[in-house]
PDB file of C-alpha atoms in Angstrom:
ATOM      1  CA  ASP A 366    -191.894  86.966 -74.895  1.00  0.00           C
ATOM      2  CA  ILE A 367    -190.417  88.048 -71.580  1.00  0.00           C
ATOM      3  CA  GLN A 368    -186.634  88.354 -71.691  1.00  0.00           C
ATOM      4  CA  MET A 369    -184.555  87.605 -68.603  1.00  0.00           C
ATOM      5  CA  THR A 370    -181.141  89.238 -68.194  1.00  0.00           C
ATOM      6  CA  GLN A 371    -178.661  88.146 -65.547  1.00  0.00           C
ATOM      7  CA  SER A 372    -175.567  89.934 -64.316  1.00  0.00           C
ATOM      8  CA  PRO A 373    -172.746  89.342 -64.061  1.00  0.00           C
ATOM      9  CA  SER A 374    -172.141  86.540 -66.568  1.00  0.00           C
ATOM     10  CA  THR A 375    -169.153  85.354 -64.568  1.00  0.00           C
ATOM     11  CA  LEU A 376    -168.266  85.997 -60.959  1.00  0.00           C
ATOM     12  CA  SER A 377    -164.966  85.146 -59.246  1.00  0.00           C
ATOM     13  CA  ALA A 378    -165.188  84.683 -55.501  1.00  0.00           C
ATOM     14  CA  SER A 379    -163.575  82.924 -52.557  1.00  0.00           C
ATOM     15  CA  VAL A 380    -164.969  80.526 -49.988  1.00  0.00           C
ATOM     16  CA  GLY A 381    -166.744  82.551 -47.314  1.00  0.00           C
ATOM     17  CA  ASP A 382    -167.569  85.484 -49.614  1.00  0.00           C
ATOM     18  CA  ARG A 383    -171.045  86.985 -49.847  1.00  0.00           C
ATOM     19  CA  VAL A 384    -172.229  86.734 -53.449  1.00  0.00           C
ATOM     20  CA  THR A 385    -175.115  88.484 -55.194  1.00  0.00           C
ATOM     21  CA  ILE A 386    -176.497  87.723 -58.655  1.00  0.00           C
ATOM     22  CA  THR A 387    -179.030  90.002 -60.340  1.00  0.00           C
ATOM     23  CA  CYS A 388    -181.833  89.049 -62.711  1.00  0.00           C
ATOM     24  CA  ARG A 389    -184.010  91.534 -64.589  1.00  0.00           C
ATOM     25  CA  ALA A 390    -187.206  90.834 -66.498  1.00  0.00           C
ATOM     26  CA  SER A 391    -188.177  92.797 -69.614  1.00  0.00           C
ATOM     27  CA  GLN A 392    -191.660  93.320 -68.136  1.00  0.00           C
ATOM     28  CA  THR A 393    -193.218  92.859 -64.743  1.00  0.00           C
ATOM     29  CA  ILE A 394    -193.558  89.241 -63.577  1.00  0.00           C
ATOM     30  CA  SER A 395    -194.779  89.932 -60.033  1.00  0.00           C
ATOM     31  CA  ARG A 396    -192.874  87.339 -57.975  1.00  0.00           C
ATOM     32  CA  TRP A 397    -193.094  84.486 -60.474  1.00  0.00           C
ATOM     33  CA  LEU A 398    -189.376  83.823 -60.504  1.00  0.00           C
ATOM     34  CA  ALA A 399    -187.256  80.768 -59.746  1.00  0.00           C
ATOM     35  CA  TRP A 400    -183.517  80.230 -59.320  1.00  0.00           C
ATOM     36  CA  TYR A 401    -181.623  77.073 -60.275  1.00  0.00           C
ATOM     37  CA  GLN A 402    -178.099  75.824 -59.677  1.00  0.00           C
ATOM     38  CA  GLN A 403    -176.347  73.666 -62.256  1.00  0.00           C
ATOM     39  CA  ARG A 404    -173.077  71.848 -61.782  1.00  0.00           C
ATOM     40  CA  PRO A 405    -171.103  70.640 -64.839  1.00  0.00           C
ATOM     41  CA  GLY A 406    -172.631  67.557 -66.438  1.00  0.00           C
ATOM     42  CA  LYS A 407    -175.620  67.582 -64.104  1.00  0.00           C
ATOM     43  CA  ALA A 408    -179.271  68.547 -64.361  1.00  0.00           C
ATOM     44  CA  PRO A 409    -180.314  71.876 -62.858  1.00  0.00           C
ATOM     45  CA  LYS A 410    -181.485  71.937 -59.244  1.00  0.00           C
ATOM     46  CA  LEU A 411    -184.268  74.193 -57.994  1.00  0.00           C
ATOM     47  CA  LEU A 412    -183.096  76.526 -55.233  1.00  0.00           C
ATOM     48  CA  ILE A 413    -185.774  79.199 -54.876  1.00  0.00           C
ATOM     49  CA  TYR A 414    -189.294  79.744 -56.181  1.00  0.00           C
ATOM     50  CA  ARG A 415    -191.732  82.643 -56.010  1.00  0.00           C
ATOM     51  CA  ALA A 416    -188.713  84.929 -55.769  1.00  0.00           C
ATOM     52  CA  SER A 417    -187.890  84.193 -52.128  1.00  0.00           C
ATOM     53  CA  PHE A 418    -189.214  80.773 -51.066  1.00  0.00           C
ATOM     54  CA  LEU A 419    -186.413  78.305 -50.333  1.00  0.00           C
ATOM     55  CA  GLU A 420    -186.919  74.849 -51.831  1.00  0.00           C
ATOM     56  CA  ARG A 421    -186.853  72.116 -49.170  1.00  0.00           C
ATOM     57  CA  GLY A 422    -183.389  70.805 -48.481  1.00  0.00           C
ATOM     58  CA  VAL A 423    -181.623  73.908 -49.832  1.00  0.00           C
ATOM     59  CA  PRO A 424    -179.175  75.464 -47.332  1.00  0.00           C
ATOM     60  CA  SER A 425    -180.284  78.674 -45.651  1.00  0.00           C
ATOM     61  CA  ARG A 426    -177.203  80.532 -46.932  1.00  0.00           C
ATOM     62  CA  PHE A 427    -179.168  80.891 -50.186  1.00  0.00           C
ATOM     63  CA  SER A 428    -181.790  83.619 -50.310  1.00  0.00           C
ATOM     64  CA  GLY A 429    -183.814  85.419 -52.956  1.00  0.00           C
ATOM     65  CA  SER A 430    -185.530  88.769 -53.113  1.00  0.00           C
ATOM     66  CA  GLY A 431    -187.275  91.134 -55.477  1.00  0.00           C
ATOM     67  CA  SER A 432    -190.525  91.627 -57.319  1.00  0.00           C
ATOM     68  CA  GLY A 433    -191.758  93.167 -60.534  1.00  0.00           C
ATOM     69  CA  THR A 434    -188.745  93.305 -62.806  1.00  0.00           C
ATOM     70  CA  ALA A 435    -185.704  93.180 -60.495  1.00  0.00           C
ATOM     71  CA  PHE A 436    -184.550  90.157 -58.513  1.00  0.00           C
ATOM     72  CA  THR A 437    -181.463  88.985 -56.664  1.00  0.00           C
ATOM     73  CA  LEU A 438    -180.015  85.685 -55.504  1.00  0.00           C
ATOM     74  CA  THR A 439    -177.638  85.952 -52.551  1.00  0.00           C
ATOM     75  CA  ILE A 440    -175.297  83.363 -51.115  1.00  0.00           C
ATOM     76  CA  SER A 441    -174.356  84.627 -47.663  1.00  0.00           C
ATOM     77  CA  SER A 442    -171.141  82.628 -47.258  1.00  0.00           C
ATOM     78  CA  LEU A 443    -169.897  80.809 -50.349  1.00  0.00           C
ATOM     79  CA  GLN A 444    -169.055  77.141 -49.833  1.00  0.00           C
ATOM     80  CA  PRO A 445    -166.998  74.820 -52.079  1.00  0.00           C
ATOM     81  CA  ASP A 446    -170.191  73.094 -53.304  1.00  0.00           C
ATOM     82  CA  ASP A 447    -171.578  76.434 -54.500  1.00  0.00           C
ATOM     83  CA  PHE A 448    -169.141  76.891 -57.391  1.00  0.00           C
ATOM     84  CA  ALA A 449    -171.579  76.315 -60.230  1.00  0.00           C
ATOM     85  CA  THR A 450    -173.750  78.151 -62.765  1.00  0.00           C
ATOM     86  CA  TYR A 451    -176.954  79.833 -61.620  1.00  0.00           C
ATOM     87  CA  TYR A 452    -180.023  80.567 -63.725  1.00  0.00           C
ATOM     88  CA  CYS A 453    -183.124  82.616 -63.109  1.00  0.00           C
ATOM     89  CA  GLN A 454    -186.383  81.652 -64.824  1.00  0.00           C
ATOM     90  CA  HIS A 455    -189.754  83.381 -64.955  1.00  0.00           C
ATOM     91  CA  TYR A 456    -193.036  81.504 -64.864  1.00  0.00           C
ATOM     92  CA  ASP A 457    -195.429  84.430 -65.170  1.00  0.00           C
ATOM     93  CA  ASP A 458    -196.887  83.073 -68.398  1.00  0.00           C
ATOM     94  CA  TYR A 459    -195.868  80.844 -71.275  1.00  0.00           C
ATOM     95  CA  PRO A 460    -193.399  80.771 -72.903  1.00  0.00           C
ATOM     96  CA  TRP A 461    -191.192  80.491 -69.835  1.00  0.00           C
ATOM     97  CA  THR A 462    -187.668  81.827 -70.312  1.00  0.00           C
ATOM     98  CA  PHE A 463    -184.354  81.508 -68.492  1.00  0.00           C
ATOM     99  CA  GLY A 464    -181.637  84.056 -67.933  1.00  0.00           C
ATOM    100  CA  GLN A 465    -178.370  83.386 -69.715  1.00  0.00           C
ATOM    101  CA  GLY A 466    -176.685  82.132 -66.540  1.00  0.00           C
ATOM    102  CA  THR A 467    -174.064  83.314 -64.065  1.00  0.00           C
ATOM    103  CA  LYS A 468    -170.993  81.175 -63.542  1.00  0.00           C
ATOM    104  CA  VAL A 469    -169.522  81.411 -60.054  1.00  0.00           C
ATOM    105  CA  GLU A 470    -165.823  80.591 -60.231  1.00  0.00           C
ATOM    106  CA  ILE A 471    -163.125  80.120 -57.652  1.00  0.00           C
ATOM    107  CA  LYS A 472    -161.006  83.240 -57.246  1.00  0.00           C
TER     108      LYS A 472
ATOM    109  CA  GLU B1380    -189.917  59.089 -55.041  1.00  0.00           C
ATOM    110  CA  VAL B1381    -190.303  61.113 -58.227  1.00  0.00           C
ATOM    111  CA  GLN B1382    -188.045  59.942 -61.047  1.00  0.00           C
ATOM    112  CA  LEU B1383    -187.787  61.002 -64.677  1.00  0.00           C
ATOM    113  CA  VAL B1384    -185.749  59.061 -67.229  1.00  0.00           C
ATOM    114  CA  GLU B1385    -185.205  60.386 -70.750  1.00  0.00           C
ATOM    115  CA  THR B1386    -184.359  58.181 -73.713  1.00  0.00           C
ATOM    116  CA  GLY B1387    -184.416  58.446 -77.478  1.00  0.00           C
ATOM    117  CA  GLY B1388    -181.524  60.794 -78.135  1.00  0.00           C
ATOM    118  CA  GLY B1389    -178.815  60.139 -80.682  1.00  0.00           C
ATOM    119  CA  LEU B1390    -177.241  61.264 -83.928  1.00  0.00           C
ATOM    120  CA  ILE B1391    -179.659  62.393 -86.610  1.00  0.00           C
ATOM    121  CA  GLN B1392    -179.133  64.044 -89.982  1.00  0.00           C
ATOM    122  CA  PRO B1393    -180.436  67.550 -90.665  1.00  0.00           C
ATOM    123  CA  GLY B1394    -184.068  67.411 -91.765  1.00  0.00           C
ATOM    124  CA  GLY B1395    -184.675  64.195 -89.889  1.00  0.00           C
ATOM    125  CA  SER B1396    -187.090  63.343 -87.086  1.00  0.00           C
ATOM    126  CA  LEU B1397    -186.605  61.982 -83.607  1.00  0.00           C
ATOM    127  CA  ARG B1398    -188.916  61.140 -80.724  1.00  0.00           C
ATOM    128  CA  LEU B1399    -187.728  61.583 -77.177  1.00  0.00           C
ATOM    129  CA  LEU B1400    -189.338  59.709 -74.315  1.00  0.00           C
ATOM    130  CA  CYS B1401    -189.557  60.594 -70.651  1.00  0.00           C
ATOM    131  CA  ALA B1402    -190.599  57.751 -68.361  1.00  0.00           C
ATOM    132  CA  ALA B1403    -192.048  58.994 -65.089  1.00  0.00           C
ATOM    133  CA  SER B1404    -192.373  57.212 -61.769  1.00  0.00           C
ATOM    134  CA  GLY B1405    -193.585  58.313 -58.372  1.00  0.00           C
ATOM    135  CA  PHE B1406    -196.408  60.412 -59.815  1.00  0.00           C
ATOM    136  CA  SER B1407    -199.024  60.298 -62.551  1.00  0.00           C
ATOM    137  CA  VAL B1408    -198.344  62.194 -65.777  1.00  0.00           C
ATOM    138  CA  SER B1409    -202.106  62.511 -66.310  1.00  0.00           C
ATOM    139  CA  ASN B1410    -202.499  65.154 -63.608  1.00  0.00           C
ATOM    140  CA  THR B1411    -199.156  66.954 -63.716  1.00  0.00           C
ATOM    141  CA  SER B1412    -197.696  69.540 -66.071  1.00  0.00           C
ATOM    142  CA  ILE B1413    -194.641  68.209 -67.861  1.00  0.00           C
ATOM    143  CA  ASN B1414    -191.922  70.307 -69.472  1.00  0.00           C
ATOM    144  CA  TRP B1415    -189.007  69.842 -71.835  1.00  0.00           C
ATOM    145  CA  VAL B1416    -185.914  72.040 -71.426  1.00  0.00           C
ATOM    146  CA  ARG B1417    -182.815  71.869 -73.604  1.00  0.00           C
ATOM    147  CA  GLN B1418    -179.201  72.969 -73.326  1.00  0.00           C
ATOM    148  CA  ALA B1419    -176.914  73.312 -76.325  1.00  0.00           C
ATOM    149  CA  PRO B1420    -173.257  72.384 -75.707  1.00  0.00           C
ATOM    150  CA  GLY B1421    -171.604  75.046 -73.569  1.00  0.00           C
ATOM    151  CA  ARG B1422    -174.750  77.180 -73.575  1.00  0.00           C
ATOM    152  CA  GLY B1423    -177.548  78.080 -71.185  1.00  0.00           C
ATOM    153  CA  LEU B1424    -180.932  76.546 -70.505  1.00  0.00           C
ATOM    154  CA  GLU B1425    -183.762  76.968 -73.005  1.00  0.00           C
ATOM    155  CA  TRP B1426    -187.358  76.126 -72.143  1.00  0.00           C
ATOM    156  CA  VAL B1427    -188.893  74.124 -74.990  1.00  0.00           C
ATOM    157  CA  SER B1428    -192.458  73.051 -74.247  1.00  0.00           C
ATOM    158  CA  VAL B1429    -195.081  72.153 -71.657  1.00  0.00           C
ATOM    159  CA  LEU B1430    -198.039  69.790 -71.607  1.00  0.00           C
ATOM    160  CA  GLU B1431    -200.386  70.935 -68.882  1.00  0.00           C
ATOM    161  CA  SER B1432    -202.517  68.555 -66.855  1.00  0.00           C
ATOM    162  CA  ASP B1433    -205.625  69.774 -68.692  1.00  0.00           C
ATOM    163  CA  GLY B1434    -204.066  68.897 -72.051  1.00  0.00           C
ATOM    164  CA  ASN B1435    -203.084  72.400 -73.114  1.00  0.00           C
ATOM    165  CA  THR B1436    -199.705  72.683 -74.814  1.00  0.00           C
ATOM    166  CA  HIS B1437    -197.281  75.588 -75.191  1.00  0.00           C
ATOM    167  CA  TYR B1438    -194.025  75.915 -77.084  1.00  0.00           C
ATOM    168  CA  ALA B1439    -191.078  78.246 -77.367  1.00  0.00           C
ATOM    169  CA  ASP B1440    -191.808  80.570 -80.276  1.00  0.00           C
ATOM    170  CA  SER B1441    -188.735  79.433 -82.182  1.00  0.00           C
ATOM    171  CA  LEU B1442    -189.978  75.825 -82.227  1.00  0.00           C
ATOM    172  CA  LYS B1443    -193.630  76.056 -83.121  1.00  0.00           C
ATOM    173  CA  GLY B1444    -194.702  73.744 -85.864  1.00  0.00           C
ATOM    174  CA  ARG B1445    -191.658  71.472 -85.642  1.00  0.00           C
ATOM    175  CA  PHE B1446    -191.953  69.981 -82.131  1.00  0.00           C
ATOM    176  CA  THR B1447    -194.971  68.256 -80.560  1.00  0.00           C
ATOM    177  CA  ILE B1448    -195.358  67.263 -76.926  1.00  0.00           C
ATOM    178  CA  SER B1449    -197.688  64.456 -75.886  1.00  0.00           C
ATOM    179  CA  ARG B1450    -198.210  61.803 -73.223  1.00  0.00           C
ATOM    180  CA  ASP B1451    -199.413  58.239 -72.783  1.00  0.00           C
ATOM    181  CA  ASN B1452    -201.168  57.995 -69.441  1.00  0.00           C
ATOM    182  CA  SER B1453    -201.230  54.181 -69.586  1.00  0.00           C
ATOM    183  CA  LYS B1454    -197.427  54.077 -69.826  1.00  0.00           C
ATOM    184  CA  ASN B1455    -196.895  57.070 -67.530  1.00  0.00           C
ATOM    185  CA  THR B1456    -194.622  58.426 -70.226  1.00  0.00           C
ATOM    186  CA  PHE B1457    -194.481  61.614 -72.185  1.00  0.00           C
ATOM    187  CA  TYR B1458    -192.874  62.419 -75.480  1.00  0.00           C
ATOM    188  CA  LEU B1459    -191.299  65.120 -77.593  1.00  0.00           C
ATOM    189  CA  GLN B1460    -191.667  64.544 -81.319  1.00  0.00           C
ATOM    190  CA  MET B1461    -189.058  66.610 -83.162  1.00  0.00           C
ATOM    191  CA  ASN B1462    -189.311  67.103 -86.923  1.00  0.00           C
ATOM    192  CA  SER B1463    -187.260  68.994 -89.507  1.00  0.00           C
ATOM    193  CA  LEU B1464    -184.287  68.940 -87.188  1.00  0.00           C
ATOM    194  CA  ARG B1465    -181.524  71.524 -87.627  1.00  0.00           C
ATOM    195  CA  ALA B1466    -177.953  71.747 -86.409  1.00  0.00           C
ATOM    196  CA  GLU B1467    -179.055  74.336 -83.834  1.00  0.00           C
ATOM    197  CA  ASP B1468    -181.337  71.747 -82.228  1.00  0.00           C
ATOM    198  CA  THR B1469    -178.234  69.890 -81.020  1.00  0.00           C
ATOM    199  CA  ALA B1470    -178.548  69.846 -77.240  1.00  0.00           C
ATOM    200  CA  VAL B1471    -179.126  67.824 -74.119  1.00  0.00           C
ATOM    201  CA  TYR B1472    -182.887  67.549 -73.678  1.00  0.00           C
ATOM    202  CA  TYR B1473    -184.238  67.367 -70.140  1.00  0.00           C
ATOM    203  CA  CYS B1474    -187.754  66.530 -69.024  1.00  0.00           C
ATOM    204  CA  ALA B1475    -188.825  68.269 -65.847  1.00  0.00           C
ATOM    205  CA  THR B1476    -191.862  68.702 -63.653  1.00  0.00           C
ATOM    206  CA  GLY B1477    -193.092  70.028 -60.328  1.00  0.00           C
ATOM    207  CA  ALA B1478    -196.064  71.345 -58.437  1.00  0.00           C
ATOM    208  CA  ILE B1479    -195.013  74.941 -58.966  1.00  0.00           C
ATOM    209  CA  VAL B1480    -191.931  75.139 -61.148  1.00  0.00           C
ATOM    210  CA  LEU B1481    -189.277  72.625 -62.201  1.00  0.00           C
ATOM    211  CA  GLU B1482    -188.582  70.753 -58.987  1.00  0.00           C
ATOM    212  CA  TYR B1483    -187.737  67.406 -60.582  1.00  0.00           C
ATOM    213  CA  TRP B1484    -185.453  66.828 -63.544  1.00  0.00           C
ATOM    214  CA  GLY B1485    -184.273  63.822 -65.506  1.00  0.00           C
ATOM    215  CA  HIS B1486    -180.608  63.276 -66.329  1.00  0.00           C
ATOM    216  CA  GLY B1487    -181.074  64.391 -69.936  1.00  0.00           C
ATOM    217  CA  THR B1488    -180.618  62.791 -73.346  1.00  0.00           C
ATOM    218  CA  LEU B1489    -178.236  64.136 -75.994  1.00  0.00           C
ATOM    219  CA  VAL B1490    -179.509  64.919 -79.479  1.00  0.00           C
ATOM    220  CA  THR B1491    -176.879  65.618 -82.117  1.00  0.00           C
ATOM    221  CA  VAL B1492    -178.011  66.916 -85.491  1.00  0.00           C
ATOM    222  CA  SER B1493    -175.198  66.504 -87.992  1.00  0.00           C
ATOM    223  CA  SER B1494    -174.476  65.044 -91.392  1.00  0.00           C
TER     224      SER B1494
END
């Protein structure tokens, strides 16, 4: 199975900060990577697919990049609604797997 | 509008069985891949299973042989049959679908495995 590793596990930041989360795959997955946001008690929400394609309705301050084994999610200017946990997920082949999550906290 | 509603969760003793349901609306389950994803309390997301539109099924390696995914096209509903349940299966179970990845999610149903 492909393992997904995110870093950091927790990130403390302030409103307006630029934030970057990294996701690494244990083997190449081309650009078959998605990012999700999850707020406490809620279902995950798709933000980005195919590494860099923004899901409709998602603010443009979110962006994704990378290919192969290394990927990043960037929030250009953190907003109050963005304090949440973020997960990467590959869909190169089954079984799909998620990263362990990155919690973005208020500094 | 695509909607997914999970039901069937609850408290079950170790070794028991439970069947989760996911009622879909706004699309047909017969021509869409459907997934189950779970989240143990305070933990991350774990992909569980998929039923592809062509009928192929796939499971997380840790679950093979205990869980079975299926669908009823006439009811536009799909299912997760869970057998030989263990304490580590305690989680919120989400059904999810999408054209590419998991664009649409239900609200989840809680399964608690405890004596």
